[in-house]
Amino acid sequence: MGAIATDFQDFLEAHLGQELLRFTTAGSVDDGKSTLIGRLLHDTKSVYEDQLAAVKKSRVNRAANGHVDLSLLTDGLKAEREQGITIDVAYRYFSTSRRKFIIADTPGHEQYTRNMATGASTADVAVVLIDARAYLREGKLLPQSRRHTYIASLLGIPHVVAAVNKMDLVGYSEETFRAIRAEFVEFSTQLGLKSVTVIPVSALEGDNVVSQSKAMPWYDGPTLLEFLETVPLAEAGHDGPLRFPVQLVQRPDANFRGFAGQVARGVLRAGDRVMALPSRRETTVKRIVTWDGDLPAAAYPQSVTVELEDEIDLSRGEMLVPSSSVGELALPSIARRFRAMVVWMHEQPLVVGRTYLVKHTTRTARATVKAIRYRVDVGSLEHQQADRLVMNEIAEVELETNLPLFFDAYAESRTTGSLILIDGLTNATVGAAMIVGASESEGADGEQAALVLVAGRAELAERVRDGMEARGKRAVIVDDPLIPIESLVAAIRALSLAGVTAISARSLSVNELEQVRGFAEGRIVLAESLEDDEVLRLSGVEA
């Protein structure tokens, strides 16, 4: 019994230690996505006997010549079975001796493009199915095949496989396969895809899915399963500088104050110097705490609690990043106005001027649509003008939030470069967005260029306000020398969290100055001893 228990424990440890690959299937309607997944599950012995028996007995069977309709293994909804289409994203799990897999079977219909984007958002590989018989009929790739390949490139999926399906219906023609491969590779090159593989398969007959096909001796590449088992998995989250969004402040007693969250990028080490955003206060990581004990380091995507050497003001939605000594290039973009590629998912269209909630890492803010820069025609890849975005359309949109976001471009980091748009009334997720970068209208340091003048220099305030508004920027003027210091501190804190540069023309005591700097270090210029021309220069207005 002891030997059996040891063997079982070894098996469990080996299984848990296996790599996990997530992949999605995409393509046009009736390309055979669900059948292909059913074939993978069946031929890798990942289907229980009672499941297979139920499929064999099903009154719905669209497979010809006595074949079992393997698509029924994944099309679980009644409407899917009756109509012979995939509507919802179906997730399936299977494993081999080399890897574990999670499959997202996504719909092919254009009206379910949003479902495809959802299923593909975390994928390592996109398997785009192409119906060889439909290609011969149309003489080109179908629009949905091009649409889904474009979305795969937009979502930054590292590897794309074109599975040319139904080769049995075109006589396993090498000429047809070569024509499809040439067009797909050319289209992928236009999209900038770096890893593209094309495999001829027959999901119905099982050719080149799990086993090598005897009907296509002219193909000497890997089967689909061999490719999935051997494709290298990129550890993108381990690369790049630290990003640690704070999810929760933990204070179980007076002796401990920790910041819980998930490492979104890079590596966090005990003893590292880090900077808190947006305050830009720097401190040292004292401990990295977990349920199983302290860790010397934590990397993406570990969830940990961090204890810092200094008591600094840090709360949910704020972020720990590398110390400024590492250099500005290691810091994320800090901006309220930015550009993002948006996949719209709701019946109500996106229109310029409307405000939504955005959820970015652990920060929730309000975002106003400032402009639709262009809409993408995924068939031709042309950029078109648009004043609204309807469901399943894709466009580059300019957004402005009420709080600054700390982000990287989506091309650099999926986690810190993505966000979702939420309807504030219904709480429905209405769009998914991939950040391109800060808008050109943002300042060089990413802060919204704005100004606070406190005290009675009315003429100077008017010159600053007029000059800033002429340059398309805003100025906040507090012209009351008797305003209490508590109110001043609260106002500057609120403005600094919104990315506003604050210039105080009021004399502050040392204690008052410390209070203000604690909230907005790096964003305040004390102007009480400065001449008017110097204040104008600091505010970006010509003297």
Coordinates of C-alpha atoms in Angstrom, one line a residue:
M1 CA 0.0 0.0 0.0
G2 CA 2.9 2.3 0.8
A3 CA 4.4 1.9 -2.7
I4 CA 1.0 2.6 -4.3
A5 CA 0.5 5.7 -2.3
T6 CA 4.0 6.9 -3.2
D7 CA 3.4 6.2 -6.9
F8 CA 0.1 8.1 -6.8
Q9 CA 1.8 11.1 -5.0
D10 CA 4.5 11.1 -7.7
F11 CA 1.8 11.1 -10.4
L12 CA 0.0 14.0 -8.8
E13 CA 3.1 16.1 -8.4
A14 CA 4.1 15.4 -12.0
H15 CA 0.6 16.3 -13.2
L16 CA 0.5 19.5 -11.2
G17 CA 3.9 20.5 -12.5
Q18 CA 2.9 20.2 -16.1
E19 CA 2.7 23.4 -18.2
L20 CA -0.8 24.7 -19.0
L21 CA -1.6 26.0 -22.5
R22 CA -4.7 27.9 -23.2
F23 CA -5.9 28.0 -26.8
T24 CA -9.0 29.2 -28.6
T25 CA -10.7 28.0 -31.8
A26 CA -12.0 30.6 -34.2
G27 CA -13.2 30.9 -37.7
S28 CA -16.4 31.2 -39.8
V29 CA -19.7 29.4 -39.4
D30 CA -19.6 25.6 -40.1
D31 CA -15.8 25.5 -40.4
G32 CA -15.9 22.6 -37.9
K33 CA -14.5 24.2 -34.7
S34 CA -16.6 22.1 -32.3
T35 CA -16.0 19.0 -34.3
L36 CA -12.3 19.6 -34.2
I37 CA -12.3 20.0 -30.4
G38 CA -14.5 16.9 -30.1
R39 CA -12.0 15.0 -32.2
L40 CA -9.1 16.2 -29.9
L41 CA -11.0 15.1 -26.8
H42 CA -12.0 11.8 -28.3
D43 CA -8.6 10.8 -29.8
T44 CA -6.7 11.8 -26.6
K45 CA -9.1 9.6 -24.5
S46 CA -10.4 12.6 -22.7
V47 CA -14.1 11.7 -23.1
Y48 CA -15.9 9.6 -20.5
E49 CA -17.7 6.5 -21.9
D50 CA -21.1 7.7 -20.7
Q51 CA -20.6 11.1 -22.5
L52 CA -19.7 9.3 -25.7
A53 CA -22.7 7.0 -25.4
A54 CA -25.0 9.9 -24.9
V55 CA -23.7 11.6 -28.0
K56 CA -24.1 8.4 -30.0
K57 CA -27.7 8.1 -28.9
S58 CA -28.5 11.8 -29.6
R59 CA -31.4 12.5 -32.0
V60 CA -29.3 15.3 -33.4
N61 CA -26.5 13.9 -35.6
R62 CA -25.1 16.1 -38.5
A63 CA -22.2 13.8 -39.3
A64 CA -22.5 11.8 -42.4
N65 CA -21.6 8.2 -43.3
G66 CA -22.1 6.8 -39.9
H67 CA -19.7 9.1 -38.1
V68 CA -20.3 10.2 -34.5
D69 CA -21.2 13.9 -34.3
L70 CA -18.3 14.9 -32.1
S71 CA -19.4 18.5 -32.1
L72 CA -22.1 17.6 -29.6
L73 CA -19.3 17.1 -27.0
T74 CA -18.9 20.9 -26.9
D75 CA -22.2 22.4 -28.1
G76 CA -23.9 22.1 -24.8
L77 CA -26.8 24.5 -25.1
K78 CA -30.1 23.2 -26.5
A79 CA -30.2 26.0 -29.1
E80 CA -26.7 25.1 -30.2
R81 CA -27.6 21.4 -30.7
E82 CA -30.8 22.2 -32.6
Q83 CA -29.3 24.9 -34.9
G84 CA -25.9 23.3 -35.4
I85 CA -24.1 26.5 -34.4
T86 CA -21.9 27.6 -31.4
I87 CA -23.5 30.5 -29.5
D88 CA -21.7 30.7 -26.2
V89 CA -18.0 30.2 -25.4
A90 CA -17.5 26.6 -24.3
Y91 CA -14.5 25.8 -22.2
R92 CA -13.0 22.3 -22.1
Y93 CA -10.1 20.8 -20.3
F94 CA -7.9 17.8 -21.3
S95 CA -4.3 16.7 -20.8
T96 CA -1.7 14.6 -22.4
S97 CA 1.6 13.2 -20.9
R98 CA 3.3 16.5 -22.1
R99 CA 0.9 19.3 -21.2
K100 CA -2.4 20.4 -19.8
F101 CA -4.9 22.3 -22.0
I102 CA -7.8 24.6 -21.6
I103 CA -9.8 25.1 -24.8
A104 CA -12.2 28.0 -25.5
D105 CA -14.6 27.0 -28.3
T106 CA -15.8 30.3 -29.6
P107 CA -18.8 31.2 -32.0
G108 CA -18.3 31.8 -35.7
H109 CA -21.2 34.1 -36.4
E110 CA -20.4 37.8 -36.8
Q111 CA -23.0 38.8 -34.1
Y112 CA -21.0 36.7 -31.6
T113 CA -17.6 38.4 -32.3
R114 CA -17.6 39.8 -28.8
N115 CA -17.8 36.2 -27.4
M116 CA -14.8 35.3 -29.5
A117 CA -12.8 38.2 -28.1
T118 CA -13.8 37.2 -24.6
G119 CA -12.7 33.6 -25.1
A120 CA -9.4 34.6 -26.8
S121 CA -8.4 37.2 -24.2
T122 CA -6.2 34.9 -22.2
A123 CA -5.1 32.4 -25.0
D124 CA -1.6 31.4 -25.8
V125 CA -2.5 30.0 -29.2
A126 CA -5.4 30.8 -31.6
V127 CA -6.5 28.0 -33.9
V128 CA -8.3 29.6 -36.8
L129 CA -10.2 27.0 -38.8
I130 CA -10.6 27.5 -42.6
D131 CA -13.1 25.4 -44.5
A132 CA -11.2 24.2 -47.6
R133 CA -14.4 23.5 -49.5
A134 CA -15.8 27.0 -48.7
Y135 CA -12.5 28.5 -49.8
L136 CA -12.8 26.8 -53.2
R137 CA -16.4 28.0 -53.5
E138 CA -15.6 31.7 -52.7
G139 CA -12.1 31.8 -54.1
K140 CA -10.8 33.6 -51.0
L141 CA -10.7 33.5 -47.2
L142 CA -14.2 34.0 -45.7
P143 CA -14.7 37.4 -43.9
Q144 CA -15.1 35.8 -40.5
S145 CA -11.8 33.9 -40.8
R146 CA -10.1 37.3 -41.5
R147 CA -12.1 39.0 -38.7
H148 CA -11.0 36.4 -36.1
T149 CA -7.4 36.4 -37.3
Y150 CA -7.4 40.2 -36.9
I151 CA -8.9 39.9 -33.4
A152 CA -6.2 37.4 -32.5
S153 CA -3.5 39.9 -33.6
L154 CA -5.3 42.7 -31.7
L155 CA -5.4 40.6 -28.5
G156 CA -1.7 39.9 -28.8
I157 CA -2.0 36.1 -29.0
P158 CA 1.6 34.9 -29.4
H159 CA 0.9 32.0 -31.8
V160 CA -1.7 31.6 -34.6
V161 CA -2.4 28.2 -36.3
A162 CA -4.5 28.0 -39.4
A163 CA -6.2 24.6 -39.4
V164 CA -7.3 24.0 -43.0
N165 CA -10.3 21.7 -42.3
K166 CA -12.5 19.4 -44.4
M167 CA -9.5 18.3 -46.6
D168 CA -11.4 15.1 -47.1
L169 CA -14.1 17.0 -49.1
V170 CA -11.5 18.5 -51.5
G171 CA -9.8 15.2 -52.2
Y172 CA -6.9 16.0 -49.9
S173 CA -5.6 18.3 -52.6
E174 CA -2.1 19.7 -52.0
E175 CA -2.8 22.5 -54.5
T176 CA -5.8 23.7 -52.6
F177 CA -3.9 23.7 -49.3
R178 CA -1.0 25.6 -50.8
A179 CA -3.3 28.3 -52.2
I180 CA -5.0 28.7 -48.8
R181 CA -1.7 28.8 -47.0
A182 CA -0.3 31.5 -49.3
E183 CA -3.3 33.8 -48.8
F184 CA -3.4 33.2 -45.0
V185 CA 0.4 33.9 -44.6
E186 CA 0.1 37.1 -46.7
F187 CA -2.8 38.3 -44.5
S188 CA -1.0 37.4 -41.3
T189 CA 2.1 39.3 -42.5
Q190 CA -0.1 42.5 -43.0
L191 CA -1.3 42.1 -39.4
G192 CA 2.3 41.7 -38.1
L193 CA 1.8 38.2 -36.7
K194 CA 5.1 36.7 -35.8
S195 CA 4.3 33.0 -35.3
V196 CA 2.0 31.5 -38.0
T197 CA 1.6 27.8 -38.7
V198 CA -0.7 26.2 -41.3
I199 CA -1.8 22.6 -40.9
P200 CA -4.1 20.6 -43.2
V201 CA -6.7 18.6 -41.2
S202 CA -10.0 16.7 -41.4
A203 CA -11.7 16.9 -38.0
L204 CA -14.4 14.4 -39.2
E205 CA -11.9 11.7 -40.3
G206 CA -9.2 12.6 -37.7
D207 CA -6.5 13.4 -40.3
N208 CA -3.5 15.4 -38.7
V209 CA -5.5 16.2 -35.6
V210 CA -3.9 13.7 -33.2
S211 CA -2.5 11.2 -35.6
Q212 CA -0.5 11.7 -38.8
S213 CA -2.6 11.5 -42.0
K214 CA -1.9 8.7 -44.4
A215 CA -4.1 10.5 -47.0
M216 CA -1.8 13.5 -47.2
P217 CA 1.8 12.1 -47.6
W218 CA 2.8 15.4 -49.1
Y219 CA 2.5 17.1 -45.7
D220 CA 5.5 16.5 -43.4
G221 CA 4.7 19.0 -40.7
P222 CA 3.4 18.4 -37.1
T223 CA -0.2 17.3 -36.3
L224 CA -2.3 19.9 -34.5
L225 CA -1.7 18.1 -31.1
E226 CA 2.0 17.8 -31.7
F227 CA 2.1 21.6 -32.4
L228 CA 0.1 22.3 -29.2
E229 CA 2.3 20.0 -27.1
T230 CA 5.6 21.6 -28.3
V231 CA 4.9 25.3 -29.1
P232 CA 7.0 27.4 -26.7
L233 CA 5.1 29.3 -24.0
A234 CA 6.2 32.8 -23.5
E235 CA 6.4 34.0 -19.9
A236 CA 5.6 37.6 -20.8
G237 CA 4.5 38.6 -17.4
H238 CA 8.0 37.8 -15.9
D239 CA 9.7 40.2 -18.3
G240 CA 9.7 44.0 -17.8
P241 CA 9.6 46.2 -14.8
L242 CA 7.5 45.7 -11.7
R243 CA 3.8 46.4 -11.6
F244 CA 2.0 45.7 -8.3
P245 CA -1.6 47.1 -8.2
V246 CA -2.9 47.3 -4.7
Q247 CA -6.1 45.4 -4.2
L248 CA -6.6 45.5 -0.4
V249 CA -5.0 47.2 2.6
Q250 CA -4.7 44.7 5.4
R251 CA -4.6 45.9 9.0
P252 CA -5.3 43.0 11.4
D253 CA -3.7 44.8 14.3
A254 CA -1.7 47.8 15.2
N255 CA 1.6 46.1 14.4
F256 CA 1.0 45.1 10.8
R257 CA -0.1 47.1 7.7
G258 CA 0.2 45.2 4.5
F259 CA -0.9 45.7 0.9
A260 CA -2.4 42.7 -0.9
G261 CA -2.5 42.2 -4.6
Q262 CA -1.4 40.2 -7.6
V263 CA 2.0 40.9 -9.3
A264 CA 0.8 42.1 -12.7
R265 CA 4.3 42.3 -14.2
G266 CA 7.9 41.7 -13.3
V267 CA 9.3 40.5 -10.0
L268 CA 8.9 41.9 -6.5
R269 CA 11.8 41.2 -4.1
A270 CA 12.2 41.8 -0.4
G271 CA 14.7 44.7 0.1
D272 CA 13.8 46.3 -3.2
R273 CA 13.3 50.1 -3.4
V274 CA 9.9 50.8 -4.8
M275 CA 7.8 53.9 -5.6
A276 CA 4.1 54.3 -4.8
L277 CA 1.9 55.8 -7.5
P278 CA 0.4 58.4 -7.7
S279 CA 2.2 60.0 -4.6
R280 CA 5.7 59.1 -5.9
R281 CA 6.8 58.3 -2.4
E282 CA 9.6 55.8 -2.2
T283 CA 10.2 53.1 0.3
T284 CA 11.7 49.6 0.7
V285 CA 9.9 46.3 0.6
K286 CA 10.2 44.9 4.2
R287 CA 8.5 41.5 3.7
I288 CA 6.5 39.5 1.2
V289 CA 3.9 37.7 3.2
T290 CA 1.8 34.6 2.2
W291 CA -0.3 32.1 4.1
D292 CA 2.6 29.6 3.8
G293 CA 5.2 32.0 5.1
D294 CA 7.4 34.9 3.9
L295 CA 8.9 34.7 0.4
P296 CA 12.2 36.2 -0.8
A297 CA 10.5 37.2 -4.1
A298 CA 7.2 37.1 -5.9
A299 CA 6.7 37.1 -9.7
Y300 CA 3.7 37.4 -12.1
P301 CA 1.1 36.1 -11.5
Q302 CA 1.5 35.4 -7.8
S303 CA -0.9 37.0 -5.2
V304 CA 0.9 38.2 -2.1
T305 CA 0.8 40.7 0.7
V306 CA 3.6 43.3 0.9
E307 CA 4.8 45.0 4.1
L308 CA 6.8 48.2 3.5
E309 CA 9.4 49.8 5.7
D310 CA 7.7 53.2 5.8
E311 CA 4.1 54.2 6.6
I312 CA 3.0 55.7 3.4
D313 CA -0.5 56.5 2.1
L314 CA -1.4 53.7 -0.4
S315 CA -4.9 52.3 -1.1
R316 CA -6.8 50.2 -3.6
G317 CA -6.2 51.1 -7.2
E318 CA -2.8 52.6 -6.6
M319 CA 0.4 50.8 -7.6
L320 CA 3.9 49.9 -6.5
V321 CA 6.5 50.3 -9.3
P322 CA 10.4 50.4 -9.4
S323 CA 12.2 53.2 -7.7
S324 CA 12.9 56.3 -9.8
S325 CA 16.6 55.4 -9.5
V326 CA 16.0 52.6 -12.1
G327 CA 15.0 55.3 -14.6
E328 CA 11.9 56.8 -16.1
L329 CA 11.7 54.1 -18.8
A330 CA 10.9 51.5 -16.1
L331 CA 7.8 53.5 -15.0
P332 CA 4.4 53.0 -16.5
S333 CA 2.6 55.7 -18.4
I334 CA 0.6 57.9 -16.0
A335 CA -2.3 59.6 -17.8
R336 CA -5.9 60.5 -17.7
R337 CA -6.3 60.7 -21.5
F338 CA -5.2 57.8 -23.7
R339 CA -5.9 55.9 -26.9
A340 CA -7.3 52.3 -26.9
M341 CA -8.6 49.7 -29.4
V342 CA -12.1 48.9 -28.3
V343 CA -14.2 45.9 -29.1
W344 CA -17.8 46.9 -28.5
M345 CA -20.0 44.3 -26.9
H346 CA -23.4 45.9 -26.3
E347 CA -26.6 46.6 -28.2
Q348 CA -26.5 50.3 -27.2
P349 CA -23.8 51.9 -29.3
L350 CA -20.7 53.7 -28.1
V351 CA -21.0 57.4 -28.8
V352 CA -18.7 60.4 -28.4
G353 CA -19.3 62.3 -25.2
R354 CA -20.8 59.4 -23.2
T355 CA -19.3 58.4 -19.9
Y356 CA -18.7 54.9 -18.7
L357 CA -17.0 53.2 -15.8
V358 CA -13.6 51.6 -16.6
K359 CA -12.0 48.8 -14.6
H360 CA -8.2 48.8 -15.1
T361 CA -6.2 46.4 -12.8
T362 CA -7.6 47.2 -9.4
R363 CA -8.6 50.8 -10.2
T364 CA -12.1 51.8 -11.1
A365 CA -12.7 55.3 -12.7
R366 CA -15.1 57.2 -14.9
A367 CA -14.1 57.6 -18.5
T368 CA -15.6 59.9 -21.1
V369 CA -15.3 59.1 -24.8
K370 CA -13.5 62.1 -26.3
A371 CA -13.2 60.8 -29.9
I372 CA -13.5 57.8 -32.2
R373 CA -10.2 58.1 -34.1
Y374 CA -11.2 55.5 -36.7
R375 CA -13.2 52.3 -37.1
V376 CA -11.5 49.2 -38.6
D377 CA -12.9 47.4 -41.6
V378 CA -11.6 43.9 -40.6
G379 CA -12.1 42.6 -44.2
S380 CA -9.9 45.2 -45.9
L381 CA -8.1 46.5 -42.7
E382 CA -9.0 50.0 -43.8
H383 CA -9.5 52.8 -41.3
Q384 CA -12.9 54.5 -41.6
Q385 CA -14.4 57.5 -40.1
A386 CA -17.2 56.9 -37.5
D387 CA -19.2 58.9 -35.0
R388 CA -20.5 55.8 -33.1
L389 CA -19.6 52.2 -32.6
V390 CA -22.2 49.4 -32.8
M391 CA -22.0 45.9 -31.3
N392 CA -19.1 43.8 -32.5
E393 CA -17.3 46.7 -34.2
I394 CA -13.7 47.6 -33.5
A395 CA -12.2 51.1 -33.3
E396 CA -9.5 53.2 -31.9
V397 CA -11.1 55.4 -29.3
E398 CA -9.7 58.3 -27.2
L399 CA -10.8 58.2 -23.6
E400 CA -10.4 60.6 -20.7
T401 CA -10.7 59.4 -17.1
N402 CA -11.4 61.3 -13.9
L403 CA -8.4 59.6 -12.2
P404 CA -5.0 58.9 -13.7
L405 CA -4.4 55.3 -14.8
F406 CA -0.9 53.7 -14.5
F407 CA -0.6 51.6 -17.6
D408 CA 1.7 50.0 -20.2
A409 CA 0.8 49.6 -23.9
Y410 CA -1.1 46.4 -24.4
A411 CA 1.7 45.3 -26.8
E412 CA 4.0 45.3 -23.8
S413 CA 1.7 43.9 -21.1
R414 CA -1.7 42.2 -21.4
T415 CA -2.5 42.8 -17.7
T416 CA -1.6 46.5 -17.3
G417 CA -2.5 47.3 -20.9
S418 CA -6.1 46.1 -20.9
L419 CA -9.4 47.4 -19.4
I420 CA -13.1 46.9 -19.6
L421 CA -15.8 49.5 -20.1
I422 CA -18.9 49.2 -17.8
D423 CA -22.3 50.8 -18.1
G424 CA -22.7 52.8 -14.9
L425 CA -26.5 52.2 -14.7
T426 CA -26.9 48.5 -15.6
N427 CA -23.4 47.4 -14.5
A428 CA -23.1 45.5 -17.8
T429 CA -19.7 45.1 -19.4
V430 CA -20.1 46.9 -22.7
G431 CA -16.6 46.9 -24.2
A432 CA -13.1 45.5 -23.9
A433 CA -10.2 47.8 -24.6
M434 CA -6.5 47.4 -25.4
I435 CA -4.5 50.5 -24.6
V436 CA -2.3 51.9 -27.4
G437 CA -0.7 54.7 -25.4
A438 CA -1.2 58.1 -23.9
S439 CA -2.8 60.8 -26.1
E440 CA -0.6 63.4 -27.6
S441 CA -2.5 66.1 -25.6
E442 CA -1.0 64.7 -22.4
G443 CA 2.0 66.3 -20.9
A444 CA 5.4 64.7 -21.2
D445 CA 5.2 63.4 -17.7
G446 CA 1.7 62.0 -18.4
E447 CA -0.1 64.4 -16.0
Q448 CA -3.0 66.4 -17.2
A449 CA -1.5 69.9 -17.4
A450 CA -3.5 72.0 -14.9
L451 CA -2.8 74.5 -12.2
V452 CA -3.9 75.5 -8.8
L453 CA -3.2 79.0 -7.5
V454 CA -4.1 79.7 -3.9
A455 CA -4.2 83.3 -2.5
G456 CA -5.0 86.7 -3.7
R457 CA -2.9 87.2 -6.8
A458 CA -6.0 87.8 -8.9
E459 CA -4.3 89.4 -11.9
L460 CA -1.7 86.7 -12.1
A461 CA -4.5 84.0 -11.8
E462 CA -6.4 85.5 -14.8
R463 CA -3.2 85.6 -16.9
V464 CA -2.5 82.0 -16.1
R465 CA -6.1 80.9 -16.7
D466 CA -6.3 82.7 -20.1
G467 CA -3.0 81.4 -21.2
M468 CA -3.7 77.8 -20.3
E469 CA -7.2 77.7 -21.8
A470 CA -5.8 79.2 -25.0
R471 CA -3.5 76.1 -25.1
G472 CA -6.5 73.7 -24.5
K473 CA -5.6 73.1 -20.9
R474 CA -7.5 73.8 -17.7
A475 CA -6.7 75.9 -14.7
V476 CA -8.1 75.6 -11.2
I477 CA -8.0 78.8 -9.2
V478 CA -8.6 79.0 -5.5
D479 CA -8.6 82.7 -4.7
D480 CA -9.3 82.9 -0.9
P481 CA -6.4 83.7 1.4
L482 CA -8.5 82.7 4.4
I483 CA -9.2 79.1 3.4
P484 CA -8.4 76.7 6.3
I485 CA -5.2 74.6 5.8
E486 CA -7.3 71.4 6.3
S487 CA -9.4 72.4 3.3
L488 CA -6.3 73.4 1.3
V489 CA -4.7 70.0 2.0
A490 CA -7.9 68.1 1.1
A491 CA -8.2 70.1 -2.1
I492 CA -4.6 69.5 -3.2
R493 CA -4.9 65.9 -2.3
A494 CA -8.0 65.4 -4.5
L495 CA -6.4 67.3 -7.3
S496 CA -3.1 65.5 -7.2
L497 CA -4.9 62.1 -7.3
A498 CA -6.6 63.4 -10.4
G499 CA -3.1 64.1 -12.0
V500 CA -3.3 67.9 -11.5
T501 CA -0.1 69.9 -11.0
A502 CA -0.7 72.2 -8.0
I503 CA 1.1 75.6 -7.6
S504 CA 0.5 77.2 -4.3
A505 CA 1.0 81.0 -4.0
R506 CA 0.3 80.9 -0.3
S507 CA 2.9 80.8 2.4
L508 CA 2.8 77.5 4.3
S509 CA 4.4 76.5 7.6
V510 CA 6.7 73.6 7.8
N511 CA 4.0 71.3 9.2
E512 CA 1.5 72.4 6.6
L513 CA 4.0 71.9 3.9
E514 CA 4.7 68.3 5.1
Q515 CA 1.0 67.5 5.1
V516 CA 0.6 68.7 1.5
R517 CA 3.8 67.0 0.3
G518 CA 2.7 63.7 1.9
F519 CA -0.3 63.7 -0.5
A520 CA 1.2 65.2 -3.6
E521 CA 5.0 65.0 -3.7
G522 CA 6.4 66.0 -7.0
R523 CA 3.3 67.8 -8.1
I524 CA 3.5 71.0 -6.0
V525 CA 5.4 74.1 -6.7
L526 CA 5.5 76.7 -3.9
A527 CA 5.1 80.1 -5.6
E528 CA 4.8 82.4 -2.6
S529 CA 8.4 83.7 -3.1
L530 CA 8.3 83.7 -6.9
E531 CA 7.8 86.6 -9.2
D532 CA 4.8 86.6 -11.6
D533 CA 7.0 85.8 -14.6
E534 CA 8.4 82.7 -12.9
V535 CA 4.9 81.4 -12.0
L536 CA 3.9 81.9 -15.6
R537 CA 6.9 79.9 -16.8
L538 CA 6.2 77.1 -14.3
S539 CA 2.6 76.9 -15.5
G540 CA 3.7 76.6 -19.1
V541 CA 2.3 80.1 -20.1
E542 CA 4.7 82.5 -21.8
A543 CA 5.5 85.5 -19.7

